[in-house]
Amino acid sequence: MSATAASLSAAVSSLSLHRHRERLPSRVSSLRPLFQSSKPALSLQSKPQNLTPPRAGPSDTDTTYFDTADPDEVCTFSPPERPEGFIAPPSFDEGPIESEEDIARAYEELYGPAYSGETFLGNDVYVMDSKVKKTTGLGSQTKKEKTRDGFDERVVQVRRVTKVVKGGKQLHFRAVVVVGDKQGNVGVGVGKAKEVVAAVQKSAVNARRNIITVPMTKYKTFPHRSEADYGAARVMLRPASPGTGVIAGGSVRIVLEMAGVENALGKQLGSNNALNNARATVVAVQQMRQFSEVAEERGIPMEELWK
């Protein structure tokens, strides 16, 4: 029995293997066209072919329009309606045309007076120049002319200063000068030179570059009190009634007199340095304001300030 069973199983396996071998070539033949190509395979020895990119012809492009739009139709712009209470902004061309003087005045406020010989704000265009003419003659020494611009000069202090250098000490002179027109304009300057006259001239030029305006009332006094300091020097300024005069000392008195103040009280509270006290006086004056300026900033009439 065992021999017959083994023979039957061997016959069945051989029969199934034979059927499988018969079906295999048909399946391979059916899949062969998928892997075969009409073009020859590329090889390293073959020359590269010139491949040209495809170009689109006129028949390949398709232009479409909107179904409801007419390309020949003329369209008109219709803006939306303006809301109620709309106020159109003013045009750039509207308004008064600025004259050349207005334009020059605006430029002078921004950049200062020009050196063209004309000013529209009352400034001196030659303030920045020393205007010291040197005339030399045969056998005569150098002559120097003072500047004639309406400002008076007063020397506050002249000191000897030395500078230590490699070869020894260099002696110079330092001068402090106050210039003013006694109409509300005053300036303080300082200069150094090897001669006293040259130091005074340099300080006068420096003072003219630092001109300020002193606010005063019709009684030639200050509108209100003020205190300021410069370095270790501190100055106190107070207005005074008519007929009082300038009660101050040192460089404070000189600055107030050159500015045109006739009735005022001044006091030096700190250092006795002449230059620092003069500059502290200038700082205190710059802090003052007229009543009209304060009323204009607050938007109220002058009468309400006294209340």
PDB file of C-alpha atoms in Angstrom:
ATOM      1  CA  MET A   1       0.000   0.000   0.000  1.00  0.00           C
ATOM      2  CA  SER A   2       2.790   2.375   0.869  1.00  0.00           C
ATOM      3  CA  ALA A   3       4.517   1.738  -2.448  1.00  0.00           C
ATOM      4  CA  THR A   4       1.372   2.485  -4.453  1.00  0.00           C
ATOM      5  CA  ALA A   5       0.764   5.721  -2.474  1.00  0.00           C
ATOM      6  CA  ALA A   6       4.287   6.949  -3.128  1.00  0.00           C
ATOM      7  CA  SER A   7       4.035   6.165  -6.845  1.00  0.00           C
ATOM      8  CA  LEU A   8       0.716   8.014  -7.103  1.00  0.00           C
ATOM      9  CA  SER A   9       2.119  11.133  -5.423  1.00  0.00           C
ATOM     10  CA  ALA A  10       5.174  11.184  -7.673  1.00  0.00           C
ATOM     11  CA  ALA A  11       2.988  10.903 -10.755  1.00  0.00           C
ATOM     12  CA  VAL A  12       0.773  13.813  -9.621  1.00  0.00           C
ATOM     13  CA  SER A  13       3.737  16.102  -8.875  1.00  0.00           C
ATOM     14  CA  SER A  14       5.354  15.384 -12.238  1.00  0.00           C
ATOM     15  CA  LEU A  15       2.083  16.072 -14.004  1.00  0.00           C
ATOM     16  CA  SER A  16       1.583  19.449 -12.214  1.00  0.00           C
ATOM     17  CA  LEU A  17       5.183  20.517 -12.956  1.00  0.00           C
ATOM     18  CA  HIS A  18       4.741  19.717 -16.612  1.00  0.00           C
ATOM     19  CA  ARG A  19       1.556  21.805 -16.791  1.00  0.00           C
ATOM     20  CA  HIS A  20       3.294  24.756 -15.063  1.00  0.00           C
ATOM     21  CA  ARG A  21       6.176  24.655 -17.589  1.00  0.00           C
ATOM     22  CA  GLU A  22       3.685  24.704 -20.414  1.00  0.00           C
ATOM     23  CA  ARG A  23       1.963  27.870 -19.146  1.00  0.00           C
ATOM     24  CA  LEU A  24       5.192  29.831 -18.332  1.00  0.00           C
ATOM     25  CA  PRO A  25       6.302  30.681 -21.905  1.00  0.00           C
ATOM     26  CA  SER A  26       2.880  32.090 -22.731  1.00  0.00           C
ATOM     27  CA  ARG A  27       2.970  34.473 -19.784  1.00  0.00           C
ATOM     28  CA  VAL A  28       6.531  35.615 -20.531  1.00  0.00           C
ATOM     29  CA  SER A  29       5.654  36.171 -24.152  1.00  0.00           C
ATOM     30  CA  SER A  30       2.695  38.308 -23.098  1.00  0.00           C
ATOM     31  CA  LEU A  31       4.891  40.529 -20.820  1.00  0.00           C
ATOM     32  CA  ARG A  32       7.776  40.850 -23.310  1.00  0.00           C
ATOM     33  CA  PRO A  33       6.313  43.795 -25.340  1.00  0.00           C
ATOM     34  CA  LEU A  34       6.151  45.912 -22.175  1.00  0.00           C
ATOM     35  CA  PHE A  35       9.920  45.824 -21.651  1.00  0.00           C
ATOM     36  CA  GLN A  36      10.966  46.089 -25.272  1.00  0.00           C
ATOM     37  CA  SER A  37      11.316  49.528 -26.894  1.00  0.00           C
ATOM     38  CA  SER A  38      11.360  50.548 -30.509  1.00  0.00           C
ATOM     39  CA  LYS A  39      14.403  52.820 -29.918  1.00  0.00           C
ATOM     40  CA  PRO A  40      17.852  51.261 -29.620  1.00  0.00           C
ATOM     41  CA  ALA A  41      19.419  51.231 -26.182  1.00  0.00           C
ATOM     42  CA  LEU A  42      21.934  53.958 -25.404  1.00  0.00           C
ATOM     43  CA  SER A  43      25.509  52.941 -25.002  1.00  0.00           C
ATOM     44  CA  LEU A  44      28.679  54.740 -24.037  1.00  0.00           C
ATOM     45  CA  GLN A  45      30.067  54.412 -27.547  1.00  0.00           C
ATOM     46  CA  SER A  46      27.038  55.918 -29.279  1.00  0.00           C
ATOM     47  CA  LYS A  47      27.149  59.624 -30.228  1.00  0.00           C
ATOM     48  CA  PRO A  48      24.726  62.042 -28.450  1.00  0.00           C
ATOM     49  CA  GLN A  49      21.743  63.037 -30.521  1.00  0.00           C
ATOM     50  CA  ASN A  50      20.653  66.663 -31.045  1.00  0.00           C
ATOM     51  CA  LEU A  51      17.401  66.969 -29.119  1.00  0.00           C
ATOM     52  CA  THR A  52      15.314  70.009 -30.096  1.00  0.00           C
ATOM     53  CA  PRO A  53      12.594  71.203 -27.672  1.00  0.00           C
ATOM     54  CA  PRO A  54       9.060  71.143 -28.987  1.00  0.00           C
ATOM     55  CA  ARG A  55       7.595  74.401 -30.204  1.00  0.00           C
ATOM     56  CA  ALA A  56       4.008  75.491 -29.877  1.00  0.00           C
ATOM     57  CA  GLY A  57       2.270  76.299 -33.111  1.00  0.00           C
ATOM     58  CA  PRO A  58      -0.536  78.749 -33.732  1.00  0.00           C
ATOM     59  CA  SER A  59      -3.082  75.949 -33.587  1.00  0.00           C
ATOM     60  CA  ASP A  60      -1.912  74.850 -30.135  1.00  0.00           C
ATOM     61  CA  THR A  61      -2.760  78.159 -28.409  1.00  0.00           C
ATOM     62  CA  ASP A  62      -6.302  78.840 -27.352  1.00  0.00           C
ATOM     63  CA  THR A  63      -7.475  82.357 -26.417  1.00  0.00           C
ATOM     64  CA  THR A  64     -10.659  82.617 -24.411  1.00  0.00           C
ATOM     65  CA  TYR A  65     -12.617  85.674 -23.303  1.00  0.00           C
ATOM     66  CA  PHE A  66     -15.337  86.217 -20.807  1.00  0.00           C
ATOM     67  CA  ASP A  67     -18.665  85.213 -22.179  1.00  0.00           C
ATOM     68  CA  THR A  68     -20.381  88.479 -21.243  1.00  0.00           C
ATOM     69  CA  ALA A  69     -17.449  90.879 -21.962  1.00  0.00           C
ATOM     70  CA  ASP A  70     -17.046  92.748 -25.207  1.00  0.00           C
ATOM     71  CA  PRO A  71     -13.434  93.696 -25.978  1.00  0.00           C
ATOM     72  CA  ASP A  72     -14.507  96.593 -28.224  1.00  0.00           C
ATOM     73  CA  GLU A  73     -16.798  98.124 -25.639  1.00  0.00           C
ATOM     74  CA  VAL A  74     -15.718 101.538 -24.172  1.00  0.00           C
ATOM     75  CA  CYS A  75     -15.920 101.442 -20.376  1.00  0.00           C
ATOM     76  CA  THR A  76     -16.422 104.587 -18.263  1.00  0.00           C
ATOM     77  CA  PHE A  77     -15.163 104.956 -14.664  1.00  0.00           C
ATOM     78  CA  SER A  78     -17.939 105.537 -12.150  1.00  0.00           C
ATOM     79  CA  PRO A  79     -16.503 106.299  -8.660  1.00  0.00           C
ATOM     80  CA  PRO A  80     -18.585 105.579  -5.549  1.00  0.00           C
ATOM     81  CA  GLU A  81     -20.668 108.312  -4.016  1.00  0.00           C
ATOM     82  CA  ARG A  82     -19.049 110.486  -1.369  1.00  0.00           C
ATOM     83  CA  PRO A  83     -20.391 110.194   2.196  1.00  0.00           C
ATOM     84  CA  GLU A  84     -22.234 113.002   3.886  1.00  0.00           C
ATOM     85  CA  GLY A  85     -20.061 115.728   5.358  1.00  0.00           C
ATOM     86  CA  PHE A  86     -17.077 114.893   3.158  1.00  0.00           C
ATOM     87  CA  ILE A  87     -14.587 117.747   2.793  1.00  0.00           C
ATOM     88  CA  ALA A  88     -12.146 117.470  -0.063  1.00  0.00           C
ATOM     89  CA  PRO A  89      -8.500 118.182   0.878  1.00  0.00           C
ATOM     90  CA  PRO A  90      -7.037 121.412  -0.494  1.00  0.00           C
ATOM     91  CA  SER A  91      -5.052 121.144  -3.675  1.00  0.00           C
ATOM     92  CA  PHE A  92      -1.313 121.748  -3.696  1.00  0.00           C
ATOM     93  CA  ASP A  93      -1.654 124.529  -6.225  1.00  0.00           C
ATOM     94  CA  GLU A  94      -4.322 126.364  -4.231  1.00  0.00           C
ATOM     95  CA  GLY A  95      -3.469 129.157  -1.836  1.00  0.00           C
ATOM     96  CA  PRO A  96      -1.295 132.240  -2.184  1.00  0.00           C
ATOM     97  CA  ILE A  97       1.886 131.893  -4.177  1.00  0.00           C
ATOM     98  CA  GLU A  98       5.027 132.415  -2.088  1.00  0.00           C
ATOM     99  CA  SER A  99       7.242 135.232  -3.192  1.00  0.00           C
ATOM    100  CA  GLU A 100      11.002 135.078  -3.433  1.00  0.00           C
ATOM    101  CA  GLU A 101      11.316 137.060  -0.198  1.00  0.00           C
ATOM    102  CA  ASP A 102       9.136 134.535   1.680  1.00  0.00           C
ATOM    103  CA  ILE A 103      11.240 131.658   0.390  1.00  0.00           C
ATOM    104  CA  ALA A 104      14.463 133.452   1.300  1.00  0.00           C
ATOM    105  CA  ARG A 105      13.088 134.245   4.767  1.00  0.00           C
ATOM    106  CA  ALA A 106      12.224 130.579   5.331  1.00  0.00           C
ATOM    107  CA  TYR A 107      15.684 129.458   4.257  1.00  0.00           C
ATOM    108  CA  GLU A 108      17.236 132.060   6.557  1.00  0.00           C
ATOM    109  CA  GLU A 109      15.264 130.721   9.529  1.00  0.00           C
ATOM    110  CA  LEU A 110      16.547 127.216   8.836  1.00  0.00           C
ATOM    111  CA  TYR A 111      20.154 127.835   7.835  1.00  0.00           C
ATOM    112  CA  GLY A 112      20.909 131.323   9.146  1.00  0.00           C
ATOM    113  CA  PRO A 113      21.782 134.485   7.240  1.00  0.00           C
ATOM    114  CA  ALA A 114      23.381 134.030   3.865  1.00  0.00           C
ATOM    115  CA  TYR A 115      26.595 135.649   2.756  1.00  0.00           C
ATOM    116  CA  SER A 116      24.907 137.306  -0.198  1.00  0.00           C
ATOM    117  CA  GLY A 117      24.845 140.752   1.420  1.00  0.00           C
ATOM    118  CA  GLU A 118      21.057 140.687   1.983  1.00  0.00           C
ATOM    119  CA  THR A 119      19.001 139.575   4.971  1.00  0.00           C
ATOM    120  CA  PHE A 120      15.230 139.370   5.479  1.00  0.00           C
ATOM    121  CA  LEU A 121      15.209 138.878   9.266  1.00  0.00           C
ATOM    122  CA  GLY A 122      17.385 141.817  10.261  1.00  0.00           C
ATOM    123  CA  ASN A 123      20.540 139.766  10.814  1.00  0.00           C
ATOM    124  CA  ASP A 124      24.027 140.945  10.013  1.00  0.00           C
ATOM    125  CA  VAL A 125      25.399 138.791   7.233  1.00  0.00           C
ATOM    126  CA  TYR A 126      28.978 139.819   8.035  1.00  0.00           C
ATOM    127  CA  VAL A 127      28.885 138.915  11.734  1.00  0.00           C
ATOM    128  CA  MET A 128      30.768 135.664  11.208  1.00  0.00           C
ATOM    129  CA  ASP A 129      33.657 137.493   9.514  1.00  0.00           C
ATOM    130  CA  SER A 130      36.217 139.353  11.573  1.00  0.00           C
ATOM    131  CA  LYS A 131      36.191 142.319   9.174  1.00  0.00           C
ATOM    132  CA  VAL A 132      39.612 143.321  10.440  1.00  0.00           C
ATOM    133  CA  LYS A 133      41.490 144.991   7.619  1.00  0.00           C
ATOM    134  CA  LYS A 134      45.213 145.146   7.793  1.00  0.00           C
ATOM    135  CA  THR A 135      46.802 148.077   6.058  1.00  0.00           C
ATOM    136  CA  THR A 136      50.536 147.988   5.675  1.00  0.00           C
ATOM    137  CA  GLY A 137      52.713 150.883   4.652  1.00  0.00           C
ATOM    138  CA  LEU A 138      56.367 151.411   3.954  1.00  0.00           C
ATOM    139  CA  GLY A 139      58.200 151.769   7.249  1.00  0.00           C
ATOM    140  CA  SER A 140      54.991 151.670   9.311  1.00  0.00           C
ATOM    141  CA  GLN A 141      53.591 149.005  11.604  1.00  0.00           C
ATOM    142  CA  THR A 142      50.454 146.993  10.872  1.00  0.00           C
ATOM    143  CA  LYS A 143      47.236 148.911  11.525  1.00  0.00           C
ATOM    144  CA  LYS A 144      43.956 147.206  12.368  1.00  0.00           C
ATOM    145  CA  GLU A 145      40.471 148.632  12.055  1.00  0.00           C
ATOM    146  CA  LYS A 146      37.651 147.696  14.372  1.00  0.00           C
ATOM    147  CA  THR A 147      34.397 146.293  13.133  1.00  0.00           C
ATOM    148  CA  ARG A 148      31.634 148.854  12.590  1.00  0.00           C
ATOM    149  CA  ASP A 149      28.406 146.959  13.013  1.00  0.00           C
ATOM    150  CA  GLY A 150      26.702 148.897  15.820  1.00  0.00           C
ATOM    151  CA  PHE A 151      28.079 146.745  18.663  1.00  0.00           C
ATOM    152  CA  ASP A 152      30.188 148.162  21.480  1.00  0.00           C
ATOM    153  CA  GLU A 153      32.930 146.154  23.123  1.00  0.00           C
ATOM    154  CA  ARG A 154      33.939 145.993  26.766  1.00  0.00           C
ATOM    155  CA  VAL A 155      36.794 143.941  28.113  1.00  0.00           C
ATOM    156  CA  VAL A 156      35.831 142.022  31.230  1.00  0.00           C
ATOM    157  CA  GLN A 157      39.100 140.296  32.035  1.00  0.00           C
ATOM    158  CA  VAL A 158      42.581 139.705  30.621  1.00  0.00           C
ATOM    159  CA  ARG A 159      44.679 136.931  32.159  1.00  0.00           C
ATOM    160  CA  ARG A 160      48.035 135.388  31.425  1.00  0.00           C
ATOM    161  CA  VAL A 161      47.939 131.671  30.749  1.00  0.00           C
ATOM    162  CA  THR A 162      50.841 129.308  30.203  1.00  0.00           C
ATOM    163  CA  LYS A 163      51.043 126.037  28.364  1.00  0.00           C
ATOM    164  CA  VAL A 164      53.722 123.498  29.251  1.00  0.00           C
ATOM    165  CA  VAL A 165      55.342 121.992  26.164  1.00  0.00           C
ATOM    166  CA  LYS A 166      58.421 119.908  25.506  1.00  0.00           C
ATOM    167  CA  GLY A 167      60.756 122.890  25.274  1.00  0.00           C
ATOM    168  CA  GLY A 168      59.346 124.751  28.278  1.00  0.00           C
ATOM    169  CA  LYS A 169      56.345 127.049  28.813  1.00  0.00           C
ATOM    170  CA  GLN A 170      54.441 129.121  26.271  1.00  0.00           C
ATOM    171  CA  LEU A 171      52.942 132.377  27.498  1.00  0.00           C
ATOM    172  CA  HIS A 172      49.584 133.522  26.088  1.00  0.00           C
ATOM    173  CA  PHE A 173      46.860 135.994  27.036  1.00  0.00           C
ATOM    174  CA  ARG A 174      43.193 135.135  27.480  1.00  0.00           C
ATOM    175  CA  ALA A 175      40.617 137.914  27.095  1.00  0.00           C
ATOM    176  CA  VAL A 176      36.914 137.892  27.982  1.00  0.00           C
ATOM    177  CA  VAL A 177      34.915 140.480  26.020  1.00  0.00           C
ATOM    178  CA  VAL A 178      31.207 141.403  26.070  1.00  0.00           C
ATOM    179  CA  VAL A 179      29.661 143.041  22.995  1.00  0.00           C
ATOM    180  CA  GLY A 180      26.219 144.603  22.739  1.00  0.00           C
ATOM    181  CA  ASP A 181      24.181 147.296  21.020  1.00  0.00           C
ATOM    182  CA  LYS A 182      22.296 148.396  24.194  1.00  0.00           C
ATOM    183  CA  GLN A 183      19.036 147.573  22.444  1.00  0.00           C
ATOM    184  CA  GLY A 184      18.520 144.028  23.680  1.00  0.00           C
ATOM    185  CA  ASN A 185      21.365 142.208  21.878  1.00  0.00           C
ATOM    186  CA  VAL A 186      24.415 141.002  23.781  1.00  0.00           C
ATOM    187  CA  GLY A 187      27.112 138.348  23.441  1.00  0.00           C
ATOM    188  CA  VAL A 188      29.985 136.941  25.501  1.00  0.00           C
ATOM    189  CA  GLY A 189      33.212 135.698  23.917  1.00  0.00           C
ATOM    190  CA  VAL A 190      36.650 134.491  24.884  1.00  0.00           C
ATOM    191  CA  GLY A 191      39.898 134.305  22.904  1.00  0.00           C
ATOM    192  CA  LYS A 192      43.585 133.522  23.386  1.00  0.00           C
ATOM    193  CA  ALA A 193      46.633 134.915  21.611  1.00  0.00           C
ATOM    194  CA  LYS A 194      50.269 135.746  22.209  1.00  0.00           C
ATOM    195  CA  GLU A 195      49.409 139.464  22.356  1.00  0.00           C
ATOM    196  CA  VAL A 196      46.722 141.257  24.332  1.00  0.00           C
ATOM    197  CA  VAL A 197      45.365 143.147  21.327  1.00  0.00           C
ATOM    198  CA  ALA A 198      45.052 139.983  19.245  1.00  0.00           C
ATOM    199  CA  ALA A 199      43.350 138.172  22.138  1.00  0.00           C
ATOM    200  CA  VAL A 200      40.805 140.985  22.511  1.00  0.00           C
ATOM    201  CA  GLN A 201      40.045 140.933  18.792  1.00  0.00           C
ATOM    202  CA  LYS A 202      39.586 137.164  18.723  1.00  0.00           C
ATOM    203  CA  SER A 203      37.290 137.262  21.744  1.00  0.00           C
ATOM    204  CA  ALA A 204      35.246 140.075  20.161  1.00  0.00           C
ATOM    205  CA  VAL A 205      34.747 137.964  17.027  1.00  0.00           C
ATOM    206  CA  ASN A 206      33.740 135.003  19.183  1.00  0.00           C
ATOM    207  CA  ALA A 207      31.261 137.178  21.083  1.00  0.00           C
ATOM    208  CA  ARG A 208      29.640 138.357  17.848  1.00  0.00           C
ATOM    209  CA  ARG A 209      29.029 134.715  16.923  1.00  0.00           C
ATOM    210  CA  ASN A 210      27.050 134.182  20.145  1.00  0.00           C
ATOM    211  CA  ILE A 211      24.613 137.098  20.065  1.00  0.00           C
ATOM    212  CA  ILE A 212      21.368 136.616  22.029  1.00  0.00           C
ATOM    213  CA  THR A 213      18.277 138.784  22.513  1.00  0.00           C
ATOM    214  CA  VAL A 214      17.320 139.922  26.031  1.00  0.00           C
ATOM    215  CA  PRO A 215      13.553 140.162  26.686  1.00  0.00           C
ATOM    216  CA  MET A 216      12.734 143.523  28.287  1.00  0.00           C
ATOM    217  CA  THR A 217       9.637 145.525  29.192  1.00  0.00           C
ATOM    218  CA  LYS A 218       8.974 149.169  28.361  1.00  0.00           C
ATOM    219  CA  TYR A 219      10.670 150.156  31.632  1.00  0.00           C
ATOM    220  CA  LYS A 220      13.961 148.558  30.482  1.00  0.00           C
ATOM    221  CA  THR A 221      13.790 145.721  32.993  1.00  0.00           C
ATOM    222  CA  PHE A 222      13.186 141.995  33.009  1.00  0.00           C
ATOM    223  CA  PRO A 223       9.666 140.550  32.664  1.00  0.00           C
ATOM    224  CA  HIS A 224      10.147 138.130  35.600  1.00  0.00           C
ATOM    225  CA  ARG A 225      12.728 136.542  37.880  1.00  0.00           C
ATOM    226  CA  SER A 226      15.308 134.053  36.724  1.00  0.00           C
ATOM    227  CA  GLU A 227      18.176 132.009  38.130  1.00  0.00           C
ATOM    228  CA  ALA A 228      20.783 129.950  36.273  1.00  0.00           C
ATOM    229  CA  ASP A 229      24.202 128.460  36.782  1.00  0.00           C
ATOM    230  CA  TYR A 230      27.168 127.758  34.567  1.00  0.00           C
ATOM    231  CA  GLY A 231      29.769 125.487  36.086  1.00  0.00           C
ATOM    232  CA  ALA A 232      30.276 126.521  39.714  1.00  0.00           C
ATOM    233  CA  ALA A 233      28.908 130.048  39.106  1.00  0.00           C
ATOM    234  CA  ARG A 234      25.273 130.826  39.899  1.00  0.00           C
ATOM    235  CA  VAL A 235      23.507 134.098  39.066  1.00  0.00           C
ATOM    236  CA  MET A 236      20.190 135.488  40.303  1.00  0.00           C
ATOM    237  CA  LEU A 237      18.350 138.179  38.286  1.00  0.00           C
ATOM    238  CA  ARG A 238      15.357 140.207  39.477  1.00  0.00           C
ATOM    239  CA  PRO A 239      13.308 142.973  37.802  1.00  0.00           C
ATOM    240  CA  ALA A 240      13.311 146.431  39.400  1.00  0.00           C
ATOM    241  CA  SER A 241      11.091 149.509  39.369  1.00  0.00           C
ATOM    242  CA  PRO A 242      11.959 152.539  37.181  1.00  0.00           C
ATOM    243  CA  GLY A 243      14.772 154.641  38.555  1.00  0.00           C
ATOM    244  CA  THR A 244      16.480 151.790  40.401  1.00  0.00           C
ATOM    245  CA  GLY A 245      19.340 151.330  37.972  1.00  0.00           C
ATOM    246  CA  VAL A 246      21.505 148.249  37.529  1.00  0.00           C
ATOM    247  CA  ILE A 247      22.467 146.970  40.973  1.00  0.00           C
ATOM    248  CA  ALA A 248      24.937 144.180  40.238  1.00  0.00           C
ATOM    249  CA  GLY A 249      28.640 143.597  40.281  1.00  0.00           C
ATOM    250  CA  GLY A 250      31.377 141.934  38.295  1.00  0.00           C
ATOM    251  CA  SER A 251      30.697 140.597  34.837  1.00  0.00           C
ATOM    252  CA  VAL A 252      26.929 140.462  35.504  1.00  0.00           C
ATOM    253  CA  ARG A 253      26.769 144.255  35.530  1.00  0.00           C
ATOM    254  CA  ILE A 254      28.742 144.545  32.306  1.00  0.00           C
ATOM    255  CA  VAL A 255      26.493 142.054  30.493  1.00  0.00           C
ATOM    256  CA  LEU A 256      23.309 143.837  31.625  1.00  0.00           C
ATOM    257  CA  GLU A 257      24.625 147.284  30.698  1.00  0.00           C
ATOM    258  CA  MET A 258      25.753 146.159  27.248  1.00  0.00           C
ATOM    259  CA  ALA A 259      22.314 144.607  26.687  1.00  0.00           C
ATOM    260  CA  GLY A 260      20.570 147.922  27.463  1.00  0.00           C
ATOM    261  CA  VAL A 261      18.982 146.961  30.775  1.00  0.00           C
ATOM    262  CA  GLU A 262      18.525 150.077  32.952  1.00  0.00           C
ATOM    263  CA  ASN A 263      16.617 148.741  35.974  1.00  0.00           C
ATOM    264  CA  ALA A 264      17.523 145.327  37.364  1.00  0.00           C
ATOM    265  CA  LEU A 265      18.973 143.509  40.348  1.00  0.00           C
ATOM    266  CA  GLY A 266      21.718 140.908  40.002  1.00  0.00           C
ATOM    267  CA  LYS A 267      23.637 138.766  42.440  1.00  0.00           C
ATOM    268  CA  GLN A 268      26.495 136.280  42.102  1.00  0.00           C
ATOM    269  CA  LEU A 269      25.807 133.313  44.364  1.00  0.00           C
ATOM    270  CA  GLY A 270      28.602 130.922  43.435  1.00  0.00           C
ATOM    271  CA  SER A 271      32.087 131.261  42.044  1.00  0.00           C
ATOM    272  CA  ASN A 272      33.768 134.587  41.317  1.00  0.00           C
ATOM    273  CA  ASN A 273      35.014 133.439  37.905  1.00  0.00           C
ATOM    274  CA  ALA A 274      34.297 136.288  35.487  1.00  0.00           C
ATOM    275  CA  LEU A 275      33.756 134.101  32.414  1.00  0.00           C
ATOM    276  CA  ASN A 276      31.449 131.634  34.156  1.00  0.00           C
ATOM    277  CA  ASN A 277      29.387 134.438  35.746  1.00  0.00           C
ATOM    278  CA  ALA A 278      28.996 136.163  32.368  1.00  0.00           C
ATOM    279  CA  ARG A 279      27.845 132.935  30.722  1.00  0.00           C
ATOM    280  CA  ALA A 280      25.537 132.156  33.655  1.00  0.00           C
ATOM    281  CA  THR A 281      23.936 135.582  33.101  1.00  0.00           C
ATOM    282  CA  VAL A 282      23.375 134.718  29.442  1.00  0.00           C
ATOM    283  CA  VAL A 283      21.774 131.398  30.401  1.00  0.00           C
ATOM    284  CA  ALA A 284      19.484 133.125  32.914  1.00  0.00           C
ATOM    285  CA  VAL A 285      18.406 135.664  30.293  1.00  0.00           C
ATOM    286  CA  GLN A 286      17.650 132.930  27.759  1.00  0.00           C
ATOM    287  CA  GLN A 287      15.218 131.320  30.215  1.00  0.00           C
ATOM    288  CA  MET A 288      13.052 134.467  30.324  1.00  0.00           C
ATOM    289  CA  ARG A 289       9.957 134.862  28.157  1.00  0.00           C
ATOM    290  CA  GLN A 290       7.669 137.742  27.364  1.00  0.00           C
ATOM    291  CA  PHE A 291       4.071 137.788  28.564  1.00  0.00           C
ATOM    292  CA  SER A 292       2.824 137.859  24.993  1.00  0.00           C
ATOM    293  CA  GLU A 293       4.671 134.608  24.215  1.00  0.00           C
ATOM    294  CA  VAL A 294       3.167 132.850  27.240  1.00  0.00           C
ATOM    295  CA  ALA A 295      -0.332 134.099  26.402  1.00  0.00           C
ATOM    296  CA  GLU A 296       0.013 132.914  22.820  1.00  0.00           C
ATOM    297  CA  GLU A 297       1.176 129.455  23.930  1.00  0.00           C
ATOM    298  CA  ARG A 298      -1.716 129.092  26.385  1.00  0.00           C
ATOM    299  CA  GLY A 299      -4.255 130.505  23.954  1.00  0.00           C
ATOM    300  CA  ILE A 300      -5.583 133.140  26.352  1.00  0.00           C
ATOM    301  CA  PRO A 301      -5.579 136.969  26.203  1.00  0.00           C
ATOM    302  CA  MET A 302      -2.990 139.046  28.017  1.00  0.00           C
ATOM    303  CA  GLU A 303      -5.533 140.278  30.582  1.00  0.00           C
ATOM    304  CA  GLU A 304      -6.068 136.819  32.049  1.00  0.00           C
ATOM    305  CA  LEU A 305      -2.348 136.414  32.824  1.00  0.00           C
ATOM    306  CA  TRP A 306      -2.512 139.184  35.420  1.00  0.00           C
ATOM    307  CA  LYS A 307      -5.366 137.403  37.185  1.00  0.00           C
TER     308      LYS A 307
END
